[in-house]
Coordinates of C-alpha atoms and ligand atoms in Angstrom, one line a residue:
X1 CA 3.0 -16.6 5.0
X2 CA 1.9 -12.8 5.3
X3 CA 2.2 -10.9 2.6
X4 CA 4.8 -7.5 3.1
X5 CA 5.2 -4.5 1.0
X6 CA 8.1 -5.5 0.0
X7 CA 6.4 -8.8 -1.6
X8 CA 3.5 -6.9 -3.2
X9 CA 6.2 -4.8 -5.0
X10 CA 8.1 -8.2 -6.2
X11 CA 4.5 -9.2 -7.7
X12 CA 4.8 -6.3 -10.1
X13 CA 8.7 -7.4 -11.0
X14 CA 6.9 -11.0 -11.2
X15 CA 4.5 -9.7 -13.6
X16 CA 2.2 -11.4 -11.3
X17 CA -1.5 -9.6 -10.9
X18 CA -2.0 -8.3 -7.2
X19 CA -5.9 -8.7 -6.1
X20 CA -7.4 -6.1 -3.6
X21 CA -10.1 -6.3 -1.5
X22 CA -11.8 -3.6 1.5
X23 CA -13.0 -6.0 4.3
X24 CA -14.2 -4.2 7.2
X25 CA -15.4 -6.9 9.6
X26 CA -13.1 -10.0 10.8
X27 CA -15.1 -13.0 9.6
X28 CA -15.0 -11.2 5.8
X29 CA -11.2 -10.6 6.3
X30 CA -10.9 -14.2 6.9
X31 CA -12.5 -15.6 4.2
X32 CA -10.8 -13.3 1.6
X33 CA -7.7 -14.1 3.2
X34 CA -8.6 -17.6 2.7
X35 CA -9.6 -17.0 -1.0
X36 CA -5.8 -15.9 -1.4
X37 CA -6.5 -12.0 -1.7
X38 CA -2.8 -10.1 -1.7
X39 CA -3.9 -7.1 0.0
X40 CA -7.1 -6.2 2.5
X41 CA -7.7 -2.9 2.6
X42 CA -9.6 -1.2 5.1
X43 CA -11.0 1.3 3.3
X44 CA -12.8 4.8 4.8
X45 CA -15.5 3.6 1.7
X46 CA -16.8 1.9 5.3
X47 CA -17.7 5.3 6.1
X48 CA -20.6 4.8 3.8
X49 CA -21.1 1.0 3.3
X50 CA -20.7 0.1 6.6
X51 CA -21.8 3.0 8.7
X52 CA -24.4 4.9 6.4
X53 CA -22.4 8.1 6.2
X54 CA -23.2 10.2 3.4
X55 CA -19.1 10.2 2.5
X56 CA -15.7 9.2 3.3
X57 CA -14.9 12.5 4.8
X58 CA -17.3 11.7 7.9
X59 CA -15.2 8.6 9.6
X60 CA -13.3 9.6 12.5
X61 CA -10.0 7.9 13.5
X62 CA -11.3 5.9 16.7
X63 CA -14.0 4.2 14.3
X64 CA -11.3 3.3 11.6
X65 CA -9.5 2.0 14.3
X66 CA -12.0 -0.4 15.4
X67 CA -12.9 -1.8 12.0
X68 CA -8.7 -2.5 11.6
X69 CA -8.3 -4.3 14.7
X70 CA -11.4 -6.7 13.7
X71 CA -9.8 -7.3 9.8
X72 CA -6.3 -7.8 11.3
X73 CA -7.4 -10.4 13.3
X74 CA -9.2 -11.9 10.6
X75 CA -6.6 -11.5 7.7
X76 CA -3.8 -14.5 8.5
X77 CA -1.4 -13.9 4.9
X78 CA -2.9 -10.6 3.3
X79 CA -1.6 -7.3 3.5
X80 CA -3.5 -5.6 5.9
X81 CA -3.8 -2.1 4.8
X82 CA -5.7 0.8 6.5
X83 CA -7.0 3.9 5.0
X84 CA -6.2 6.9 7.1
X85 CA -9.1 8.9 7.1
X86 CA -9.9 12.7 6.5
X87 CA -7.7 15.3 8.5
X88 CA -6.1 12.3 10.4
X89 CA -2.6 13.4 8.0
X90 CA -3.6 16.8 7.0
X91 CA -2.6 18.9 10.1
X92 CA 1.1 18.1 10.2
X93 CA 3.7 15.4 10.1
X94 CA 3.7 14.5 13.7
X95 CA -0.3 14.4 13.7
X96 CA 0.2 12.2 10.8
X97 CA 2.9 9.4 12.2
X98 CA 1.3 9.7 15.5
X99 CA -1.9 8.5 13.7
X100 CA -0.5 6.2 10.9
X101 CA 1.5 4.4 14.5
X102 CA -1.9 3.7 16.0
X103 CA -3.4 1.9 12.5
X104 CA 0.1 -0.2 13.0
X105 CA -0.5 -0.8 16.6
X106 CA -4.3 -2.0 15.7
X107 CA -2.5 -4.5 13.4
X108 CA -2.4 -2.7 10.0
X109 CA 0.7 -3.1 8.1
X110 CA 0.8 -0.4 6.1
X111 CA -1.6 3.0 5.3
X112 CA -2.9 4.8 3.0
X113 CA -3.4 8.5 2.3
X114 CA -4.9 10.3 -0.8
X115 CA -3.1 12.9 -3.0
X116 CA 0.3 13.8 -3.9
X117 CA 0.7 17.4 -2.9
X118 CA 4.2 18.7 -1.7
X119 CA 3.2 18.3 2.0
X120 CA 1.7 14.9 1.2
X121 CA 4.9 13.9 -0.4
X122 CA 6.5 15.0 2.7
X123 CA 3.9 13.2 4.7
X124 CA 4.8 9.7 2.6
X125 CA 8.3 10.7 3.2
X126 CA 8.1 10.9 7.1
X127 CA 6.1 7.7 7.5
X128 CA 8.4 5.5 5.4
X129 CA 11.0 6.8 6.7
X130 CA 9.6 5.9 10.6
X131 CA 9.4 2.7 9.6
X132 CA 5.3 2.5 8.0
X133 CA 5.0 1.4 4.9
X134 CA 2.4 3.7 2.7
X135 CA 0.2 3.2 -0.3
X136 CA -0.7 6.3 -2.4
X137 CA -4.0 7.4 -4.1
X138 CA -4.4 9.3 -7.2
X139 CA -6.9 10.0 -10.2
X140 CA -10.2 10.5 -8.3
X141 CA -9.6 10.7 -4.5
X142 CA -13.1 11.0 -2.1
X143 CA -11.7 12.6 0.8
X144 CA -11.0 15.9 -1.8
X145 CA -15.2 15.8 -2.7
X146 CA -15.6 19.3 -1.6
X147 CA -13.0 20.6 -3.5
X148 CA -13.4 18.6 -6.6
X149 CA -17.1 19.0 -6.7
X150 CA -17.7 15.5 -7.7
X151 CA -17.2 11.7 -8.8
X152 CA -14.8 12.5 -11.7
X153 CA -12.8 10.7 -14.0
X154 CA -9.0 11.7 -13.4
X155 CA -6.6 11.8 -16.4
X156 CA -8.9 12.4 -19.5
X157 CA -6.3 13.7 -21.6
X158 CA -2.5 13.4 -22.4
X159 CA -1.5 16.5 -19.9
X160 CA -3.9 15.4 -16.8
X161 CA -2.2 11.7 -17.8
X162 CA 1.5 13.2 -17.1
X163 CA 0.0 15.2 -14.6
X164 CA -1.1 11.9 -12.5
X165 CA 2.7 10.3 -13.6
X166 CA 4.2 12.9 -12.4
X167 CA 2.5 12.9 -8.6
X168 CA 2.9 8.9 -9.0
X169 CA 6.8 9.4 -9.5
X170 CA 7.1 11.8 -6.4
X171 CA 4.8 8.9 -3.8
X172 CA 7.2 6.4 -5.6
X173 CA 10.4 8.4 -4.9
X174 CA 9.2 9.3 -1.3
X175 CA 8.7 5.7 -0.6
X176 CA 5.0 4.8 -1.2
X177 CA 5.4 0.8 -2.3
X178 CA 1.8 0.9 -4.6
X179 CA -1.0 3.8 -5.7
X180 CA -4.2 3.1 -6.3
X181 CA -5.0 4.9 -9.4
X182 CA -9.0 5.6 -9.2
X183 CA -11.2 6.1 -12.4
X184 CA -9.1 6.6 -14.6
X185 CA -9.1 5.8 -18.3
X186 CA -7.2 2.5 -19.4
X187 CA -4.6 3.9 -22.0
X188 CA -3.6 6.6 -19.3
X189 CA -3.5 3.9 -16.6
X190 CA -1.2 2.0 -18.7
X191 CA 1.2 4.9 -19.5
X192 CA 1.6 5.3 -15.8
X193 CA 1.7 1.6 -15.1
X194 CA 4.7 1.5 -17.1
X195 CA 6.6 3.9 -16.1
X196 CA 6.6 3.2 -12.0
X197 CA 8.7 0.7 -10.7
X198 CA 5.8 0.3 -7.8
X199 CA 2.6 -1.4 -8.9
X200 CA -0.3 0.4 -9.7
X201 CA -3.5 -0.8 -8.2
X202 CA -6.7 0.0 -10.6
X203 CA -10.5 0.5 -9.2
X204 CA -11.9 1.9 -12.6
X205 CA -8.3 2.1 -13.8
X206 CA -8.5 -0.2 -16.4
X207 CA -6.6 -3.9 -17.2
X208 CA -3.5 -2.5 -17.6
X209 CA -3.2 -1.9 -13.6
X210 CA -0.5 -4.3 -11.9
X211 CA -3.6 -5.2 -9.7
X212 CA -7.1 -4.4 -8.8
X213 CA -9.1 -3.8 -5.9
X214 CA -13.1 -3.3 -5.0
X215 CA -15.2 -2.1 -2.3
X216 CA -16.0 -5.5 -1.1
X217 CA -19.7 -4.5 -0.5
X218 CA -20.1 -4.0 -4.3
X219 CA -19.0 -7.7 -5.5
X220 CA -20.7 -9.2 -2.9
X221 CA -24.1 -6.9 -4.3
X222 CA -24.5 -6.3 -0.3
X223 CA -24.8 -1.6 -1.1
X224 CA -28.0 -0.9 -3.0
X225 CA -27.0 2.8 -2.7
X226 CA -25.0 3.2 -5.4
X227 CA -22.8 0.5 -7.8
X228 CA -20.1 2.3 -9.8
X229 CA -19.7 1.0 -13.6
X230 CA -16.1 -0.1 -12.4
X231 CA -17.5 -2.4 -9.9
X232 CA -18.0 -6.4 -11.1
X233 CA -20.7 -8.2 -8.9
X234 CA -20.7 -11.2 -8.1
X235 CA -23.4 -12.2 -6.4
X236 CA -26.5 -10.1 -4.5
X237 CA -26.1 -10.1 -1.2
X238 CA -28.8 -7.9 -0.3
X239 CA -31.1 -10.7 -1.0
X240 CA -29.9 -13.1 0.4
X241 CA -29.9 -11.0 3.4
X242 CA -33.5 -10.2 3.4
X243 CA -34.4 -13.7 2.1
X244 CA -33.1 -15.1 5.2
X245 CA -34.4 -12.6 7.9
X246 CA -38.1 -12.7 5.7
X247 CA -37.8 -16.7 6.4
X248 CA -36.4 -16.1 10.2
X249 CA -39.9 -14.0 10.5
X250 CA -41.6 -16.3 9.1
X251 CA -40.5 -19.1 11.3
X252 CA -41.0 -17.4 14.5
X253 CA -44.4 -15.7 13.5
X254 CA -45.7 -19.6 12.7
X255 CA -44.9 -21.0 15.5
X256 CA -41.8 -23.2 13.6
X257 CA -39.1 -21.4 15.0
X258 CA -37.6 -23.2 17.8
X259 CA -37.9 -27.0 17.4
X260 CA -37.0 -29.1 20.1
X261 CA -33.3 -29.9 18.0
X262 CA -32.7 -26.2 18.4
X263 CA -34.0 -25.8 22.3
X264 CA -32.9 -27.2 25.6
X265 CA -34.8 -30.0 27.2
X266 CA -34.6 -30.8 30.7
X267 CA -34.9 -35.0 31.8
X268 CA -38.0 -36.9 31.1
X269 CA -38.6 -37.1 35.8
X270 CA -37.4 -33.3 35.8
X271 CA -39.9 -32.3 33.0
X272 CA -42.3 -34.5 34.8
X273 CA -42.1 -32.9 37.9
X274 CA -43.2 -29.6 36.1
X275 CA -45.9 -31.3 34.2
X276 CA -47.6 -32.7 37.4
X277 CA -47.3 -28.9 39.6
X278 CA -48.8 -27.6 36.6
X279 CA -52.1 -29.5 36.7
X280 CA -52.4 -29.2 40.8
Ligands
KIV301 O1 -11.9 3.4 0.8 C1 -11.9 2.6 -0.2 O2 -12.6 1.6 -0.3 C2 -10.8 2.9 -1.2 C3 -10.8 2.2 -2.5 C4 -9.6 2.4 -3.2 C5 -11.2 0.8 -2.5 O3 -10.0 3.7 -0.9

């Protein structure tokens, strides 16, 4: 049955963990979907892993729109959730719903949008209240690079940690159902974690997160750019990748790539036919 916001705030009350993925392409959506991942995120981190940007804060809205509409198809039961990407909810709150509508209409069921400034909180405010169910995004948030100056842990200290509880508590009261809490320390995490009634969903936020999530590309071992400390793989994709193609080469180079299984053969009197004009 898919999974609604509503649901992944009931896993929290559950004390049930809620696992997180970013799938970008439809055949990964289904097979996390299948795995029984909660929530698929598509994340702008495809800015980087999937289109070799330098950051987050070069996707435009038409590509995040195309990489939706493949994952929605894919994902059957998961919470399809799409990161709305750099100045597509900055300019106003009718750029912003008109924007958030089109991730719905590609088959997202909910966004997300970084930060918890007063017009952000009016931004959550607006698109729950349309009827689009929004995920917040605090501690370290990409699309604010410029302005933060770099890949910082959030929260280091007792007043940054109220600091982050006290943007959490205004997404939560302007509707946002989770918030990903990004790097940030576990003891500060937990704080937070237990004082929301949403869930909290950690990447480098620690155990004490309702539920977790990765860039996808990182536990499959598939980005050789860059592997944050928070990031568990599982397996190294990027060989396997390169094994295969290598061995493709191979084949075809030694002459062992088609065989006759893999090719087309016409009728023994048809093939015949060609064999005999051939030697006239
Ligand atoms: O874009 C992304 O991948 C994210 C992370 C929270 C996973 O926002």
């Amino acid at each position: 049955m898919k999974k609604t916001a509503k649901k992944i705030i009931d896993f929290k009350k559950q004390g049930k963990k809620i696992t997180a993925l970013t799938a970008y392409d439809y055949s990964s959506a289904k097979y996390f979907d299948k795995a029984g991942v909660d929530i698929i995120l598509v994340g702008d981190s495809l800015a980087q892993v999937a289109l070799g940007y330098g950051s987050t804060t070069e996707v435009s809205l038409e590509e995040m729109l195309v990489f939706t509409k493949a994952v929605a198809r894919g994902a059957q039961n998961a919470l399809v959730v799409a990161d709305m990407p750099f100045m597509s909810y900055q300019v106003s709150l009718e750029q912003a719903a008109q924007n958030a509508g089109k991730f719905i209409q590609a088959g997202a069921q909910a966004v997300k949008i970084e930060g918890a400034s007063p017009y952000i909180v009016q931004v959550v405010t607006h698109l729950t209240q349309s009827g689009i169910p929004v995920m917040g995004h605090l501690g370290f948030t990409p699309q604010y690079i410029n302005t933060i100056g770099g890949h910082y842990v959030s929260g280091k200290n007792s007043s940054a940690t109220f600091d982050i509880l006290n943007m959490a508590r205004a997404l939560e009261s302007a509707g946002a159902f989770s918030i990903v809490l990004e790097m940030v320390p576990q003891e500060s995490s937990k704080f937070i974690t237990q004082r929301l009634n949403i869930p909290t969903i950690g990447i480098g936020g620690g155990i004490f997160c309702d539920g977790q999530i990765l860039v996808s590309d990182d536990i499959l071992g598939k980005y050789d750019t860059f592997c944050p400390k928070f990031a568990r793989q599982y397996s190294s994709l990027k060989d396997i990748i390169f094994n295969v193609a290598r061995a493709y080469c191979n084949d075809v180079e030694r002459g062992t790539f088609p065989s006759v299984a893999e090719s087309f053969t016409l009728d023994f009197d048809e093939a015949q036919k060609l064999e005999n004009y051939s030697q006239n």
